[in-house]
Short mmCIF file of C-alpha atoms in Angstrom, two decimals:
data_model
loop_
_atom_site.label_atom_id
_atom_site.label_comp_id
_atom_site.label_asym_id
_atom_site.label_seq_id
_atom_site.Cartn_x
_atom_site.Cartn_y
_atom_site.Cartn_z
CA GLU A 1 38.20 103.12 110.96
CA VAL A 2 41.16 105.18 110.48
CA GLN A 3 40.97 108.40 109.12
CA LEU A 4 43.17 111.21 108.71
CA LEU A 5 41.76 114.72 107.32
CA GLU A 6 44.37 117.61 106.48
CA SER A 7 43.98 121.30 106.50
CA GLY A 8 45.89 124.17 106.21
CA GLY A 9 46.54 124.07 102.89
CA ASN A 10 46.35 127.93 101.36
CA LEU A 11 48.07 130.41 98.79
CA VAL A 12 51.34 131.92 99.82
CA GLN A 13 54.57 133.84 98.58
CA PRO A 14 57.45 132.78 98.10
CA GLY A 15 59.23 133.56 101.99
CA GLY A 16 56.18 133.07 103.53
CA SER A 17 55.54 130.44 106.42
CA LEU A 18 52.31 127.67 106.30
CA ARG A 19 51.19 125.33 108.91
CA VAL A 20 49.58 122.96 108.32
CA SER A 21 47.33 120.16 110.85
CA CYS A 22 46.07 116.42 109.91
CA ALA A 23 43.36 114.82 113.10
CA ALA A 24 43.18 111.80 113.34
CA SER A 25 40.77 109.28 114.29
CA GLY A 26 40.22 105.79 115.57
CA PHE A 27 42.97 104.69 116.11
CA THR A 28 45.17 104.67 119.76
CA PHE A 29 47.59 107.58 117.90
CA SER A 30 49.51 107.60 120.08
CA ASN A 31 50.93 104.45 119.02
CA TYR A 32 52.27 105.31 115.83
CA ALA A 33 54.61 106.73 113.50
CA MET A 34 53.37 109.79 111.10
CA SER A 35 54.92 110.84 108.27
CA TRP A 36 53.85 114.39 106.19
CA VAL A 37 54.19 112.75 102.20
CA ARG A 38 54.15 115.46 98.88
CA GLN A 39 52.78 115.53 94.84
CA ALA A 40 53.86 118.71 92.91
CA PRO A 41 50.99 118.75 90.43
CA GLY A 42 51.96 115.85 87.89
CA LYS A 43 54.54 114.66 89.88
CA GLY A 44 55.56 111.94 91.87
CA LEU A 45 55.86 111.32 95.51
CA GLU A 46 57.51 112.84 98.30
CA CYS A 47 57.82 112.03 101.82
CA VAL A 48 58.87 115.34 103.37
CA SER A 49 58.46 114.26 107.35
CA GLY A 50 57.90 111.54 110.04
CA ILE A 51 57.81 111.64 112.99
CA THR A 52 58.26 108.52 115.61
CA SER A 53 55.98 107.21 118.24
CA ASP A 54 57.89 108.76 121.00
CA GLY A 55 58.30 112.31 118.14
CA ARG A 56 61.56 111.91 116.97
CA ALA A 57 61.53 112.96 112.94
CA PHE A 58 63.21 113.05 110.34
CA TYR A 59 63.46 115.25 107.21
CA ALA A 60 64.30 114.72 103.53
CA ASP A 61 67.15 116.74 102.59
CA SER A 62 65.31 119.18 100.66
CA VAL A 63 62.78 120.40 103.59
CA LYS A 64 65.15 120.08 107.04
CA GLY A 65 65.72 123.28 108.92
CA ARG A 66 62.23 125.35 106.75
CA PHE A 67 59.91 122.85 108.30
CA THR A 68 59.28 121.02 111.11
CA ILE A 69 56.54 118.75 112.60
CA SER A 70 55.16 117.42 115.36
CA ARG A 71 52.47 115.71 117.46
CA ASP A 72 49.67 116.20 120.18
CA ASN A 73 48.50 113.62 121.27
CA SER A 74 46.16 115.04 123.32
CA LYS A 75 44.72 116.06 120.22
CA ASN A 76 45.29 113.37 118.43
CA THR A 77 46.81 115.64 116.03
CA LEU A 78 49.68 116.00 113.27
CA TYR A 79 51.44 119.01 111.88
CA LEU A 80 54.29 120.93 109.76
CA GLN A 81 55.25 124.02 109.70
CA MET A 82 56.59 125.05 107.05
CA ASN A 83 59.09 127.85 107.06
CA SER A 84 61.36 129.67 103.60
CA LEU A 85 58.60 129.41 101.73
CA ARG A 86 59.65 127.63 98.54
CA VAL A 87 57.68 128.12 94.84
CA GLU A 88 59.28 123.99 94.57
CA ASP A 89 57.28 123.35 98.26
CA THR A 90 53.74 123.60 96.05
CA ALA A 91 52.05 120.14 96.41
CA LEU A 92 49.09 118.53 97.55
CA TYR A 93 50.21 117.46 101.67
CA TYR A 94 49.61 114.36 102.59
CA CYS A 95 49.58 112.75 105.89
CA ALA A 96 50.04 109.56 105.71
CA SER A 97 50.76 106.89 108.38
CA PRO A 98 52.35 103.93 109.10
CA GLN A 99 50.84 101.03 111.41
CA GLY A 100 51.75 98.11 109.60
CA GLY A 101 54.40 97.19 112.00
CA GLY A 102 57.24 99.23 108.87
CA TYR A 103 57.43 102.65 107.68
CA TYR A 104 55.39 101.78 104.90
CA PHE A 105 51.93 103.64 104.55
CA ASP A 106 49.00 102.53 105.22
CA TYR A 107 46.66 105.27 105.87
CA TRP A 108 46.46 108.51 103.95
CA GLY A 109 44.10 111.92 104.23
CA GLN A 110 42.96 112.79 100.83
CA GLY A 111 45.42 115.99 101.36
CA THR A 112 45.82 119.39 101.34
CA LEU A 113 46.90 122.23 98.94
CA VAL A 114 49.95 124.43 99.19
CA THR A 115 50.76 126.47 96.94
CA VAL A 116 53.96 129.40 96.80
CA SER A 117 53.78 131.94 95.03
CA SER A 118 53.46 135.44 94.20
CA GLU B 1 69.70 108.88 99.38
CA ILE B 2 68.68 105.47 97.60
CA VAL B 3 67.08 106.40 94.96
CA MET B 4 64.14 104.90 93.28
CA THR B 5 63.66 104.08 89.42
CA GLN B 6 60.69 102.51 87.58
CA SER B 7 59.93 100.64 83.97
CA PRO B 8 58.06 101.40 82.09
CA VAL B 9 56.93 105.30 81.85
CA THR B 10 54.16 104.24 80.89
CA LEU B 11 52.37 100.58 79.61
CA SER B 12 49.87 99.99 76.90
CA VAL B 13 47.62 97.14 77.89
CA SER B 14 44.46 95.77 76.97
CA PRO B 15 42.20 94.50 79.69
CA GLY B 16 42.10 90.48 81.11
CA GLU B 17 46.56 90.92 79.80
CA ARG B 18 49.26 90.04 82.39
CA ALA B 19 51.27 93.74 82.79
CA THR B 20 54.34 93.91 84.94
CA LEU B 21 55.65 96.52 86.52
CA SER B 22 59.45 96.88 86.97
CA CYS B 23 61.14 99.12 90.47
CA ARG B 24 65.01 99.03 90.83
CA ALA B 25 66.93 100.55 93.56
CA SER B 26 70.05 102.61 93.19
CA GLN B 27 71.41 100.23 96.60
CA SER B 28 69.85 96.93 98.34
CA VAL B 29 67.09 97.48 100.65
CA SER B 30 66.62 94.09 100.84
CA ASN B 31 62.57 93.63 101.35
CA ASN B 32 61.09 96.66 102.88
CA LEU B 33 59.26 97.65 99.67
CA ALA B 34 55.62 99.12 99.08
CA TRP B 35 53.99 99.69 95.58
CA TYR B 36 50.68 101.69 96.10
CA GLN B 37 47.81 102.39 93.13
CA GLN B 38 47.11 106.35 92.60
CA LYS B 39 44.34 106.96 90.30
CA PRO B 40 43.19 110.56 89.50
CA GLY B 41 42.35 112.78 91.65
CA GLN B 42 42.46 110.34 95.16
CA ALA B 43 44.69 109.15 97.00
CA PRO B 44 48.17 106.21 97.15
CA ARG B 45 46.74 102.98 97.69
CA LEU B 46 48.78 100.16 99.31
CA LEU B 47 48.99 97.52 97.08
CA ILE B 48 52.61 95.39 98.89
CA TYR B 49 54.32 95.25 101.67
CA GLY B 50 57.98 93.73 102.70
CA ALA B 51 58.26 92.72 98.42
CA SER B 52 54.78 89.88 98.24
CA THR B 53 52.38 90.48 101.02
CA ARG B 54 49.52 92.22 99.70
CA ALA B 55 47.81 94.94 101.94
CA THR B 56 44.05 94.41 103.59
CA GLY B 57 41.77 93.84 100.89
CA ILE B 58 43.61 93.58 97.44
CA PRO B 59 42.43 91.23 95.45
CA ALA B 60 45.00 87.94 94.59
CA ARG B 61 45.42 89.61 90.61
CA PHE B 62 48.57 91.62 92.39
CA SER B 63 51.12 90.90 92.94
CA GLY B 64 55.13 90.83 93.90
CA SER B 65 58.49 88.87 94.14
CA GLY B 66 61.63 90.08 94.18
CA SER B 67 64.14 91.51 96.77
CA GLY B 68 67.32 93.88 96.92
CA THR B 69 67.40 95.75 94.39
CA GLU B 70 64.82 94.64 91.49
CA PHE B 71 61.80 94.10 92.36
CA THR B 72 58.54 93.34 90.01
CA LEU B 73 54.56 94.16 90.49
CA THR B 74 52.59 91.71 88.67
CA ILE B 75 49.22 92.45 87.66
CA SER B 76 47.66 89.00 86.42
CA SER B 77 44.83 89.98 84.43
CA LEU B 78 44.24 94.00 84.05
CA GLN B 79 40.38 95.02 85.44
CA SER B 80 39.54 97.79 84.34
CA GLU B 81 38.83 99.67 87.45
CA ASP B 82 43.87 98.62 88.09
CA PHE B 83 44.43 101.37 85.39
CA ALA B 84 46.57 104.10 87.41
CA VAL B 85 49.63 105.03 88.27
CA TYR B 86 51.90 102.85 90.15
CA TYR B 87 54.19 103.52 92.70
CA CYS B 88 56.93 101.08 94.62
CA GLN B 89 58.98 103.36 98.07
CA GLN B 90 61.35 100.95 99.80
CA TYR B 91 61.46 101.41 103.41
CA ASN B 92 64.85 100.14 104.33
CA LYS B 93 66.78 102.91 105.32
CA TRP B 94 66.04 107.00 106.62
CA PRO B 95 66.55 109.76 105.21
CA PRO B 96 64.17 110.11 103.41
CA TRP B 97 62.44 106.59 102.82
CA THR B 98 62.58 108.00 98.98
CA PHE B 99 59.30 106.40 95.78
CA GLY B 100 60.11 106.12 92.31
CA GLN B 101 58.24 107.87 89.55
CA GLY B 102 55.46 105.92 89.49
CA THR B 103 54.73 104.30 86.09
CA LYS B 104 51.20 104.57 84.25
CA VAL B 105 48.80 101.80 83.61
CA GLU B 106 47.06 102.92 80.66
CA ILE B 107 44.38 101.40 78.35
CA LYS B 108 45.74 100.25 74.57
#
């Protein structure tokens, strides 16, 4: 059974940094692309970053230059390093995995909450 | 960036009735379009990919159609568990893969 378990969400001040993680199990992690999708309170979904199985990274303009996605295939873990955080980055951050051959998301974690506030 | 626009924002439907949700892309996404269902406090669930292919375990009352810029999700006979928010997502072009703003299907 595919499982994605996010962790690391917290309250952080504007301008601060935070790293969130996603532990994957139930599939061959190294074979698949992974993504981070966020959802601000009461709002819709936004894909902020993705990384291919061979390590190529992609970012939405809203986070480019501030966020860094990475993966550790030996630990079956996905990361999102978030720097220069803004109030508008406050959201539930989901780890999501496209495994069906296209970049649609078959599997989702339950999310980790990042709150940016002074 | 490809902008996805869903309509209506809210759809009021009685149980057993048909629901039709629309999604429009600002440029062609071919058939690289997915639909998700999200219930309060839960992660989104994949319903449809490739514009019209049901994901594993999705009931046949859910169907998708369209290509290019115009897409439709139809729920043929709404069940109580179908009242939720539905999102479309294009995965034809990055950056970024974009979602619509959602359609809330509520009980009439």
